[in-house]
Amino acid sequence: MAEAVFHPPRRKRKVYESYDSPFPLSPSVEGSHGRVYKMCQAELINNNVIVKNPEDIEQLYSKGFFGKGILSRSRPEYSISDPMLTAKWKDAKLNMPIISSKKYQHCVEWAKKRLSEQGMDDSTINNIMENYTKQINLKIETGQNNGFQDEGTFKMESDKEEPKLLMTSSEINGNNKSFKANTCCDSLDKHDCSESDITDSNILAKTPSPQQCSLNMYDSCREDNYVEPESHCFSNNEYEHELVLIEEKELCMEEEKSDELHLIKKANLVCRRNPFRIFEYLQLSLEEAFFLVYALGCLNIYYNEAPLSILKLWELFSKAQPNFKATYMAYHYFRSKGWVPKVGLKYGTDLLLYRKGPPFYHASYSVIAELINDDFDGPLHRPFSWKSLSGLNRTTANVSKELMFCYLIKPSDMNEKEMLSPECLKRMKVQELILNRWVSSCERSEQEEV
C-alpha cells in the first residue's frame, strides 16, 4: 500500500495579518455571582447563522478566522468609502468616509424606494429626504495652531445660502489638515438638518417612527436560503447618524497669464447624512457555529429571540444540511488537529484546510467527508464515478491542492437514536485517504533512476 507524501503548506507572499489566539476564548471576569465569561451572540435566520455585534465579529474572526464578512471578501471590513477618493484626499486626513455624488444619489433613491413601499406619498418622501440630506458645516482643525481655521483660510463660502467646503487635492498637498469628527454636528446653522427638522410637528404626523423606518431586509426574504445584509433607512436609537463626505465637481472659469479664460473642474467635499445605511455582519457556516457552541462554549444562538440548545441545533442543522453530521465531524477533527477548515464549495468539496488561517497560507487540502460503517459499507452521500473523480482530482491539482477523503467510521453497534445527539462523536473513528494522480511517465523515470 503506497504511503501519502505530505507536502508543506504554501505560505502567502504578502501577509498583513497578525496571528492571534487560535480560539475565541474570552477571559472570565468577577461578577456578583462569581466568575462570568463573555458569550458572543448570533441569530439563526433562513438556516444561516449571523453575528451582528461588532465586538463579537472582531472576536470571532480575529481569533480563529471563524465566518466571513457578507459584504467583504473574507475579513468583515466593508466600508462605504470609495478607495480611489480616499487615496485622492488622503493628505486632508479627514476621518470620514468619502463617496462620489453618484453613489450618494443611489443611497437617496434606495431610501425613497423603501419609504414609498411603506405607503408614503411623493410629497412627504421628498420633504423628509430634503430635510434629512441637507448639507452640514464642517470644522477643520490644523496641527499648527490646534485651533479652528477661520472661514477665509479654508475658503468656506458663508455668504451663500448653502456653504460648501471648497478643497481641492492640489490645495491640501503639504498641509496637515485633520477633521474633527466629534464636533461636526455640534454647530449646525439654520441651513443644516437638525433633529428638530425631522421631529417637527407638521412632519411628524406623516413621518414613520424610527422602528418603522428601519429596513430589516430579513423579513422580505424569509422564503429563501439567502440572507441579505441589514440596512436602515435613516438612523434609529441603536445607531448614530452616519456622516459622509460627497465629492462634487463643478466647472469654474480660470484666467491665465495670457488673459485667456479656461473652464476647469474643481472638486468640492460636501458633508451630508447617509439616508440608507448598510451594516455588515459575520456569517458563520453551520459547522463553525456548532463548533463555537458545542466545543468551545463561547457562542449563544437565538431564533426569534429564544436561545437554542445544543440538541436543538444538532437537529435543525441536520435537517437544513443533509450531510451536516459528516461534515461537522470532519470539521471538529481537523480543528482539533490545528487546521483551520473553511467551506470548500468553490472547489467542489466539503472543506478546505488552511494552516493558521487563510491570510497566512494557501489551502493545502480539499476534503470530501463521508459517513460510513466500520466495514466500509453503506450508501455514500457523494458517490463518484471514475470520470467524475478524475475531473475533481484534476481541478484540485490545478489550484495547487491535494484531494483528501475523510471517512467517519461509525461502529456497527451504534443505532440511529445515538446519532440524534452530538455525543456520538466520542465513538467515531476517522480515516484519511489522499488521492494522487498516477503519472506513468514519472514512474518510468523513477524506475530507470533506480
XYZ file of N, CA and C in Angstrom, residues 43-293:
753
model
N -27.663 34.918 15.574
C -29.059 34.668 15.249
C -29.148 33.649 14.119
N -30.173 32.823 14.180
C -30.441 31.848 13.123
C -31.546 32.401 12.236
N -31.189 32.732 10.990
C -32.125 33.321 10.050
C -31.990 32.606 8.721
N -33.081 32.033 8.244
C -33.086 31.321 6.960
C -31.996 30.260 6.893
N -31.848 29.494 7.969
C -30.826 28.444 8.056
C -29.405 28.996 7.949
N -29.232 30.276 8.252
C -27.918 30.900 8.287
C -27.690 31.473 9.674
N -26.460 31.356 10.159
C -26.090 31.877 11.475
C -25.309 33.156 11.259
N -25.809 34.256 11.792
C -25.171 35.551 11.595
C -24.866 36.192 12.941
N -23.810 37.000 12.960
C -23.385 37.744 14.145
C -23.425 39.221 13.794
N -24.133 40.020 14.592
C -24.307 41.443 14.300
C -23.418 42.340 15.140
N -23.164 41.963 16.380
C -22.405 42.824 17.279
C -20.978 42.998 16.771
N -20.514 44.247 16.547
C -19.153 44.457 16.027
C -18.063 43.870 16.921
N -18.252 43.926 18.236
C -17.251 43.354 19.134
C -17.182 41.834 18.984
N -18.336 41.193 18.867
C -18.353 39.741 18.677
C -17.777 39.357 17.321
N -18.041 40.176 16.308
C -17.493 39.906 14.977
C -15.975 39.927 15.014
N -15.411 40.948 15.631
C -13.954 41.054 15.719
C -13.367 39.925 16.541
N -14.054 39.560 17.610
C -13.577 38.483 18.476
C -13.544 37.143 17.743
N -14.600 36.819 17.020
C -14.690 35.516 16.372
C -13.780 35.417 15.159
N -13.659 36.501 14.396
C -12.840 36.392 13.188
C -11.358 36.504 13.486
N -10.974 37.399 14.370
C -9.544 37.601 14.631
C -8.930 36.421 15.375
N -9.718 35.704 16.148
C -9.197 34.571 16.920
C -9.761 33.267 16.363
N -9.170 32.833 15.274
C -9.587 31.577 14.683
C -10.158 31.688 13.290
N -10.402 32.914 12.810
C -10.919 33.138 11.463
C -12.223 32.398 11.232
N -13.134 32.548 12.191
C -14.460 31.947 12.054
C -15.349 32.877 11.230
N -16.051 32.312 10.261
C -17.018 33.069 9.488
C -16.400 33.877 8.364
N -17.275 34.689 7.757
C -16.887 35.517 6.620
C -17.775 36.746 6.588
N -17.183 37.884 6.282
C -17.968 39.098 6.116
C -18.859 39.002 4.899
N -20.144 39.305 5.056
C -21.090 39.107 3.968
C -20.876 40.112 2.853
N -20.292 41.271 3.133
C -20.056 42.293 2.121
C -18.581 42.402 1.755
N -17.737 41.621 2.375
C -16.303 41.671 2.129
C -15.835 40.346 1.553
N -14.599 40.336 1.113
C -14.054 39.116 0.541
C -13.847 38.050 1.612
N -13.328 38.440 2.740
C -13.135 37.496 3.832
C -13.327 38.214 5.169
N -12.348 39.011 5.585
C -12.457 39.750 6.839
C -13.590 40.759 6.737
N -14.460 40.842 7.737
C -15.589 41.786 7.692
C -15.123 43.223 7.903
N -14.707 43.891 6.840
C -14.175 45.249 6.923
C -14.795 46.143 5.852
N -16.047 45.889 5.507
C -16.705 46.673 4.469
C -16.839 48.126 4.903
N -16.582 49.036 3.970
C -16.745 50.464 4.206
C -17.395 51.079 2.981
N -18.282 52.051 3.215
C -18.944 52.724 2.111
C -17.983 53.630 1.354
N -16.862 53.956 1.955
C -15.915 54.895 1.366
C -15.317 54.350 0.070
N -15.153 55.233 -0.910
C -14.556 54.879 -2.192
C -13.039 54.861 -2.040
N -12.355 53.736 -2.314
C -10.896 53.677 -2.122
C -10.129 54.700 -2.961
N -10.588 54.960 -4.181
C -9.894 55.911 -5.042
C -10.026 57.338 -4.504
N -11.201 57.692 -4.016
C -11.382 59.023 -3.449
C -10.641 59.159 -2.128
N -10.596 58.081 -1.356
C -9.845 58.120 -0.100
C -8.361 58.362 -0.358
N -7.825 57.699 -1.383
C -6.423 57.922 -1.730
C -6.191 59.329 -2.271
N -7.175 59.857 -2.994
C -7.035 61.194 -3.567
C -6.995 62.263 -2.485
N -7.801 62.086 -1.434
C -7.901 63.088 -0.373
C -7.168 62.656 0.894
N -6.187 61.775 0.765
C -5.516 61.256 1.954
C -4.746 62.338 2.701
N -4.227 63.336 1.995
C -3.464 64.386 2.665
C -4.341 65.279 3.528
N -5.641 65.290 3.285
C -6.527 66.111 4.105
C -6.762 65.501 5.479
N -6.514 64.180 5.610
C -6.682 63.473 6.884
C -8.079 63.689 7.464
N -9.076 63.442 6.636
C -10.468 63.557 7.059
C -10.944 62.203 7.551
N -11.299 62.125 8.790
C -11.687 60.861 9.400
C -13.165 60.584 9.141
N -13.507 60.529 7.843
C -14.884 60.265 7.439
C -14.872 59.534 6.111
N -15.891 58.725 5.824
C -15.959 58.074 4.508
C -16.210 59.096 3.411
N -15.565 58.901 2.266
C -15.694 59.796 1.116
C -16.285 58.993 -0.033
N -17.367 59.483 -0.596
C -18.032 58.799 -1.701
C -18.300 59.803 -2.819
N -18.630 59.290 -3.980
C -18.947 60.149 -5.111
C -20.398 60.598 -5.027
N -20.699 61.662 -5.737
C -22.079 62.168 -5.744
C -23.038 61.158 -6.372
N -22.554 60.376 -7.336
C -23.395 59.371 -7.974
C -23.787 58.276 -6.988
N -22.827 57.833 -6.176
C -23.124 56.794 -5.195
C -24.067 57.321 -4.118
N -23.885 58.586 -3.727
C -24.775 59.155 -2.723
C -26.196 59.267 -3.274
N -26.319 59.573 -4.561
C -27.639 59.664 -5.164
C -28.326 58.304 -5.176
N -27.531 57.233 -5.347
C -28.097 55.884 -5.263
C -28.671 55.631 -3.869
N -27.951 56.058 -2.822
C -28.445 55.873 -1.451
C -29.748 56.632 -1.236
N -29.847 57.840 -1.797
C -31.079 58.618 -1.669
C -32.233 57.923 -2.384
N -31.972 57.394 -3.577
C -33.029 56.703 -4.321
C -33.481 55.443 -3.601
N -32.528 54.703 -3.011
C -32.898 53.500 -2.256
C -33.780 53.854 -1.068
N -33.428 54.953 -0.378
C -34.217 55.381 0.778
C -35.626 55.796 0.343
N -35.714 56.503 -0.770
C -37.035 56.900 -1.273
C -37.883 55.680 -1.628
N -37.242 54.694 -2.226
C -37.978 53.485 -2.611
C -38.518 52.765 -1.392
N -37.723 52.684 -0.336
C -38.185 51.993 0.871
C -39.300 52.762 1.563
N -39.215 54.092 1.584
C -40.287 54.886 2.171
C -41.556 54.779 1.338
N -41.394 54.676 0.019
C -42.561 54.508 -0.848
C -43.240 53.168 -0.607
N -42.453 52.123 -0.311
C -43.024 50.813 -0.024
C -43.807 50.805 1.278
N -43.535 51.786 2.150
C -44.261 51.879 3.413
C -45.544 52.699 3.285
N -45.918 53.071 2.053
C -47.197 53.727 1.822
C -47.164 55.229 1.849
N -46.011 55.853 1.742
C -45.928 57.313 1.771
C -46.106 57.885 0.373
N -46.653 59.092 0.313
C -46.793 59.771 -0.976
C -45.500 60.493 -1.312
N -45.385 60.922 -2.566
C -44.140 61.510 -3.056
C -43.797 62.822 -2.351
N -44.788 63.658 -2.075
C -44.503 64.939 -1.430
C -43.929 64.742 -0.029
N -44.486 63.790 0.716
C -43.962 63.514 2.060
C -42.546 62.960 1.990
N -42.298 62.068 1.031
C -40.961 61.487 0.879
C -39.950 62.564 0.535
N -40.300 63.426 -0.410
C -39.376 64.490 -0.803
C -39.110 65.454 0.340
N -40.125 65.726 1.146
C -39.963 66.620 2.286
C -39.012 66.013 3.320
N -39.195 64.721 3.577
C -38.328 64.045 4.545
C -36.892 64.003 4.039
N -36.713 63.623 2.779
C -35.363 63.496 2.242
C -34.666 64.839 2.151
N -35.420 65.884 1.832
C -34.815 67.215 1.742
C -34.296 67.678 3.095
N -35.057 67.406 4.136
C -34.625 67.798 5.480
C -33.482 66.924 5.987
N -33.523 65.659 5.649
C -32.518 64.741 6.206
C -31.168 64.865 5.517
N -31.162 65.177 4.231
C -29.905 65.183 3.470
C -29.351 66.580 3.253
N -29.781 67.550 4.058
C -29.220 68.895 3.925
C -27.729 68.892 4.262
N -27.063 69.895 3.733
C -25.620 69.996 3.931
C -25.292 70.385 5.363
N -24.183 69.859 5.864
C -23.741 70.103 7.236
C -22.403 70.801 7.205
N -22.258 71.832 8.047
C -20.987 72.548 8.124
C -19.919 71.672 8.767
N -18.699 71.840 8.323
C -17.569 71.122 8.884
C -16.672 72.066 9.649
N -15.993 71.536 10.618
C -14.930 72.253 11.299
C -13.615 71.540 11.034
N -12.645 72.259 10.567
C -11.354 71.672 10.234
C -10.312 72.191 11.193
N -9.542 71.272 11.728
C -8.542 71.608 12.726
C -7.156 71.358 12.145
N -6.251 72.289 12.338
C -4.889 72.160 11.829
C -3.947 71.780 12.948
N -2.857 71.153 12.569
C -1.861 70.768 13.563
C -0.934 71.888 13.937
N -1.009 73.043 13.239
C -0.100 74.132 13.506
C -0.549 74.954 14.702
N -1.831 75.343 14.728
C -2.295 76.209 15.808
C -3.262 75.524 16.750
N -3.584 74.228 16.477
C -4.503 73.456 17.320
C -5.819 74.181 17.553
N -6.220 74.971 16.613
C -7.493 75.672 16.708
C -8.228 75.570 15.405
N -9.431 76.101 15.384
C -10.222 76.020 14.165
C -9.832 77.155 13.237
N -9.737 76.820 11.965
C -9.423 77.834 10.984
C -10.638 78.734 10.768
N -10.354 79.986 10.419
C -11.473 80.855 10.086
C -11.970 80.535 8.691
N -13.107 81.113 8.330
C -13.750 80.738 7.083
C -12.932 81.156 5.878
N -12.199 82.257 5.974
C -11.426 82.696 4.824
C -10.213 81.838 4.569
N -9.689 81.167 5.594
C -8.470 80.385 5.429
C -8.722 79.150 4.580
N -9.819 78.419 4.859
C -10.064 77.229 4.059
C -11.229 77.424 3.084
N -11.500 78.675 2.752
C -12.434 79.012 1.677
C -13.837 78.468 1.937
N -14.373 78.767 3.069
C -15.762 78.425 3.356
C -16.643 79.578 2.902
N -17.517 79.353 1.935
C -18.342 80.414 1.387
C -19.555 80.633 2.292
N -19.462 81.592 3.188
C -20.531 81.823 4.153
C -21.603 82.768 3.625
N -21.334 83.462 2.512
C -22.321 84.407 2.013
C -23.402 83.736 1.189
N -23.183 82.453 0.806
C -24.185 81.758 0.018
C -25.186 81.067 0.931
N -26.289 80.622 0.327
C -27.339 80.003 1.127
C -26.877 78.689 1.723
N -26.155 77.886 0.959
C -25.641 76.621 1.443
C -24.126 76.642 1.345
N -23.419 76.794 2.449
C -21.961 76.874 2.394
C -21.346 75.564 1.946
N -20.228 75.658 1.245
C -19.512 74.491 0.749
C -18.077 74.538 1.219
N -17.526 73.403 1.487
C -16.124 73.289 1.838
C -15.340 73.099 0.544
N -14.741 74.174 0.069
C -14.036 74.136 -1.204
C -12.606 73.707 -0.962
N -12.328 72.469 -1.207
C -10.980 71.936 -1.048
C -10.671 71.093 -2.266
N -9.531 71.331 -2.859
C -9.081 70.519 -3.971
C -7.857 69.748 -3.548
N -7.570 68.675 -4.298
C -6.422 67.854 -3.945
C -5.125 68.636 -4.057
N -5.076 69.624 -4.947
C -3.858 70.424 -5.073
C -3.699 71.389 -3.921
N -4.810 71.854 -3.338
C -4.736 72.813 -2.250
C -4.325 72.174 -0.933
N -4.594 70.895 -0.761
C -4.313 70.277 0.532
C -2.972 69.586 0.565
N -2.269 69.482 -0.579
C -0.968 68.820 -0.583
C 0.016 69.609 0.271
N 0.659 68.943 1.150
C 1.639 69.582 2.008
C 1.051 70.202 3.243
N -0.269 70.257 3.373
C -0.895 70.829 4.560
C -1.319 69.718 5.498
N -1.177 69.965 6.763
C -1.542 68.972 7.773
C -2.905 69.320 8.322
N -3.945 68.980 7.561
C -5.307 69.276 7.977
C -5.970 68.009 8.452
N -6.724 68.113 9.483
C -7.441 66.958 10.014
C -8.856 67.372 10.346
N -9.741 66.420 10.238
C -11.146 66.680 10.503
C -11.496 66.200 11.896
N -12.191 67.047 12.613
C -12.620 66.693 13.954
C -14.042 66.174 13.875
N -14.169 64.836 13.859
C -15.464 64.225 13.588
C -16.452 64.439 14.714
N -15.968 64.515 15.959
C -16.899 64.597 17.074
C -17.494 65.979 17.249
N -17.058 66.959 16.446
C -17.623 68.289 16.570
C -18.368 68.714 15.319
N -18.490 67.809 14.365
C -19.085 68.207 13.086
C -20.571 68.495 13.227
N -21.225 67.934 14.216
C -22.664 68.149 14.377
C -22.973 69.088 15.527
N -21.932 69.609 16.195
C -22.185 70.439 17.361
C -22.753 71.793 16.991
N -22.310 72.357 15.883
C -22.766 73.685 15.494
C -23.388 73.623 14.116
N -24.673 73.360 14.067
C -25.411 73.325 12.804
C -26.185 74.621 12.677
N -25.955 75.306 11.564
C -26.662 76.569 11.403
C -28.067 76.311 10.850
N -28.740 77.391 10.455
C -30.142 77.246 10.027
C -30.276 76.515 8.710
N -29.161 76.390 7.963
C -29.237 75.692 6.692
C -29.043 74.192 6.857
N -28.623 73.739 8.017
C -28.330 72.329 8.222
C -29.561 71.593 8.725
N -29.495 70.283 8.623
C -30.590 69.437 9.081
C -30.338 69.051 10.519
N -31.140 69.505 11.430
C -31.001 69.168 12.835
C -32.083 68.193 13.236
N -32.050 67.771 14.491
C -33.060 66.822 14.965
C -34.451 67.441 14.922
N -34.549 68.769 15.135
C -35.860 69.404 15.128
C -36.502 69.405 13.756
N -35.669 69.314 12.694
C -36.227 69.280 11.346
C -37.031 67.998 11.118
N -36.552 66.894 11.688
C -37.216 65.618 11.463
C -38.389 65.421 12.416
N -38.296 65.991 13.621
C -39.348 65.816 14.618
C -40.310 66.992 14.651
N -40.326 67.796 13.600
C -41.256 68.913 13.535
C -42.696 68.379 13.559
N -43.598 69.156 14.196
C -44.966 68.666 14.377
C -45.690 68.475 13.053
N -45.371 69.300 12.052
C -46.035 69.163 10.758
C -45.562 67.937 10.000
N -44.310 67.544 10.225
C -43.758 66.401 9.507
C -43.973 65.114 10.275
N -44.023 65.234 11.601
C -44.095 64.040 12.434
C -45.358 63.242 12.175
N -46.441 63.926 11.819
C -47.702 63.222 11.576
C -47.613 62.316 10.362
N -46.744 62.673 9.402
C -46.630 61.882 8.192
C -45.366 61.050 8.159
N -44.518 61.220 9.155
C -43.233 60.520 9.165
C -43.311 59.292 10.053
N -42.924 58.136 9.574
C -42.957 56.937 10.412
C -41.928 57.017 11.518
N -42.135 56.217 12.544
C -41.187 56.181 13.647
C -39.887 55.545 13.195
N -38.800 55.706 13.981
C -37.542 55.060 13.598
C -37.678 53.557 13.430
N -38.537 52.921 14.245
C -38.719 51.484 14.091
C -39.400 51.163 12.757
N -40.333 52.036 12.322
C -40.998 51.805 11.049
C -40.077 52.097 9.881
N -39.140 53.038 10.072
C -38.201 53.363 9.007
C -37.094 52.337 8.897
N -36.942 51.516 9.925
C -35.858 50.540 9.897
C -36.040 49.565 8.744
N -34.975 49.386 7.975
C -35.031 48.492 6.820
C -34.489 47.136 7.223
N -35.343 46.277 7.674
C -34.913 44.932 8.016
C -35.166 44.034 6.825
N -34.094 43.765 6.075
C -34.239 43.026 4.833
C -34.530 41.548 5.056
N -34.379 41.095 6.310
C -34.609 39.674 6.563
C -36.080 39.308 6.344
N -36.994 40.218 6.710
C -38.402 39.895 6.636
C -38.865 39.667 5.203
N -38.190 40.284 4.250
C -38.615 40.168 2.860
C -38.044 38.946 2.171
N -37.183 38.187 2.830
C -36.582 37.021 2.158
C -36.588 35.806 3.073
N -37.646 35.669 3.855
C -37.737 34.513 4.744
C -37.850 33.210 3.962
N -38.404 33.266 2.752
C -38.631 32.043 1.998
C -37.359 31.504 1.384
N -36.338 32.351 1.234
C -35.127 31.935 0.547
C -34.093 31.443 1.529
N -33.024 30.892 0.972
C -31.885 30.480 1.777
C -30.832 31.564 1.845
N -31.074 32.676 1.177
C -30.089 33.752 1.099
C -30.415 34.807 2.133
N -29.403 35.313 2.796
C -29.580 36.331 3.823
C -29.017 37.645 3.319
N -29.848 38.673 3.256
C -29.407 39.983 2.799
C -28.749 40.729 3.953
N -27.799 41.630 3.641
C -27.234 42.463 4.696
C -28.276 43.412 5.246
N -28.206 43.656 6.535
C -29.190 44.520 7.162
C -28.901 45.968 6.819
N -29.952 46.729 6.564
C -29.790 48.125 6.224
C -30.869 48.921 6.940
N -30.626 50.203 7.100
C -31.568 51.067 7.796
C -31.784 52.331 7.005
N -33.052 52.709 6.852
C -33.398 53.983 6.257
C -33.402 55.014 7.372
N -32.519 55.961 7.308
C -32.232 56.892 8.386
C -31.613 56.122 9.551
N -31.566 56.692 10.698
C -30.925 56.036 11.835
C -31.906 55.964 12.984
N -31.874 54.861 13.710
C -32.701 54.753 14.895
C -31.838 54.959 16.132
N -32.413 54.674 17.286
C -31.684 54.935 18.520
C -30.485 54.029 18.708
N -30.470 52.906 17.995
C -29.387 51.945 18.179
C -28.102 52.403 17.497
N -28.210 53.149 16.412
C -27.056 53.585 15.648
C -27.072 55.107 15.533
N -25.898 55.701 15.573
C -25.790 57.128 15.375
C -25.891 57.443 13.887
N -26.087 58.739 13.594
C -26.138 59.157 12.201
C -24.789 58.916 11.552
N -24.818 58.434 10.308
C -23.596 58.246 9.546
C -23.392 59.464 8.650
N -22.302 60.185 8.884
C -21.961 61.341 8.072
C -20.962 60.925 7.003
N -21.186 61.377 5.788
C -20.295 61.056 4.684
C -19.912 62.342 3.972
N -18.748 62.313 3.342
C -18.292 63.420 2.504
C -18.527 63.050 1.047
N -19.199 63.921 0.327
C -19.505 63.675 -1.075
C -18.634 64.583 -1.925
N -17.946 63.989 -2.879
C -17.137 64.780 -3.799
C -18.026 65.251 -4.939
N -18.192 66.567 -5.025
C -18.989 67.166 -6.080
C -18.083 68.018 -6.958
N -18.212 67.859 -8.259
C -17.380 68.588 -9.203
C -18.209 69.675 -9.879
N -17.583 70.831 -10.068
C -18.252 71.944 -10.731
C -17.277 72.635 -11.673
N -17.811 73.223 -12.721
C -16.992 73.938 -13.698
C -16.744 75.360 -13.223
N -15.498 75.799 -13.317
C -15.106 77.141 -12.899
C -14.312 77.806 -14.017
N -14.412 79.126 -14.096
C -13.638 79.918 -15.056
C -12.343 80.338 -14.400
N -11.233 80.091 -15.070
C -9.935 80.476 -14.537
C -9.180 81.264 -15.599
N -8.607 82.389 -15.201
C -7.883 83.261 -16.122
C -6.393 83.015 -15.996
N -5.746 82.762 -17.131
C -4.310 82.534 -17.138
C -3.582 83.837 -17.445
N -2.245 83.771 -17.487
C -1.431 84.951 -17.726
C -1.661 85.526 -19.114
N -2.047 84.696 -20.051
C -2.278 85.158 -21.416
C -3.659 85.774 -21.592
N -4.315 86.104 -20.485
C -5.637 86.725 -20.498
C -6.684 85.871 -21.200
N -6.491 84.573 -21.204
C -7.455 83.655 -21.777
C -8.204 82.946 -20.651
N -9.489 82.761 -20.858
C -10.323 82.087 -19.872
C -10.456 80.617 -20.220
N -10.291 79.778 -19.225
C -10.391 78.347 -19.430
C -11.369 77.759 -18.411
N -12.125 76.784 -18.869
C -13.020 76.065 -17.969
C -12.263 74.925 -17.294
N -12.293 74.868 -15.987
C -11.651 73.796 -15.243
C -12.658 73.202 -14.268
N -12.409 71.965 -13.884
C -13.262 71.280 -12.914
C -12.610 71.316 -11.537
N -13.374 71.717 -10.552
C -12.903 71.721 -9.180
C -13.754 70.759 -8.357
N -13.078 69.989 -7.541
C -13.773 69.013 -6.695
C -13.995 69.599 -5.316
N -15.226 69.571 -4.866
C -15.589 70.064 -3.542
C -16.080 68.906 -2.686
N -15.766 68.966 -1.410
C -16.265 67.969 -0.458
C -17.412 68.564 0.325
N -18.548 67.913 0.275
C -19.748 68.365 0.965
C -20.162 67.289 1.964
N -20.460 67.691 3.174
C -20.839 66.745 4.229
C -22.364 66.644 4.315
N -22.847 65.414 4.281
C -24.280 65.159 4.426
C -24.492 63.872 5.219
N -25.735 63.658 5.612
C -26.087 62.408 6.273
C -26.366 61.342 5.226
N -26.021 60.110 5.549
C -26.318 58.988 4.670
C -27.716 58.467 5.002
N -28.667 58.575 4.073
C -30.038 58.151 4.397
C -30.264 56.651 4.325
N -29.330 55.914 3.765
C -29.517 54.476 3.593
C -28.237 53.762 4.026
N -28.221 53.262 5.244
C -27.038 52.617 5.799
C -27.126 51.109 5.639
N -26.005 50.514 5.283
C -25.910 49.058 5.160
C -24.888 48.575 6.170
N -25.293 47.683 7.033
C -24.411 47.178 8.079
C -23.917 45.781 7.708
N -22.628 45.609 7.816
C -22.064 44.292 7.535
C -22.126 43.424 8.789
N -22.287 42.131 8.578
C -22.264 41.200 9.685
C -21.422 39.998 9.303
N -21.184 39.157 10.264
C -20.383 37.948 10.079
C -21.321 36.769 9.872
N -21.109 36.026 8.811
C -21.912 34.842 8.532
C -21.088 33.593 8.807
N -21.593 32.761 9.689
C -20.909 31.529 10.071
C -21.504 30.354 9.314
N -20.659 29.428 8.916
C -21.188 28.175 8.384
C -21.786 27.367 9.536
N -22.609 26.394 9.196
C -23.248 25.601 10.247
C -22.215 24.844 11.073
N -21.158 24.379 10.426
C -20.101 23.659 11.160
C -19.367 24.602 12.114
N -19.063 25.808 11.653
C -18.377 26.768 12.522
C -19.245 27.156 13.701
N -20.526 27.402 13.436
C -21.426 27.809 14.509
C -21.566 26.718 15.564
N -21.738 25.477 15.129
C -21.911 24.404 16.104
C -20.618 24.143 16.876
N -19.475 24.315 16.232
C -18.204 24.145 16.932
C -18.037 25.193 18.029
N -18.432 26.437 17.746
C -18.329 27.500 18.745
C -19.280 27.262 19.912
N -20.432 26.649 19.629
C -21.405 26.384 20.695
C -21.030 25.131 21.473
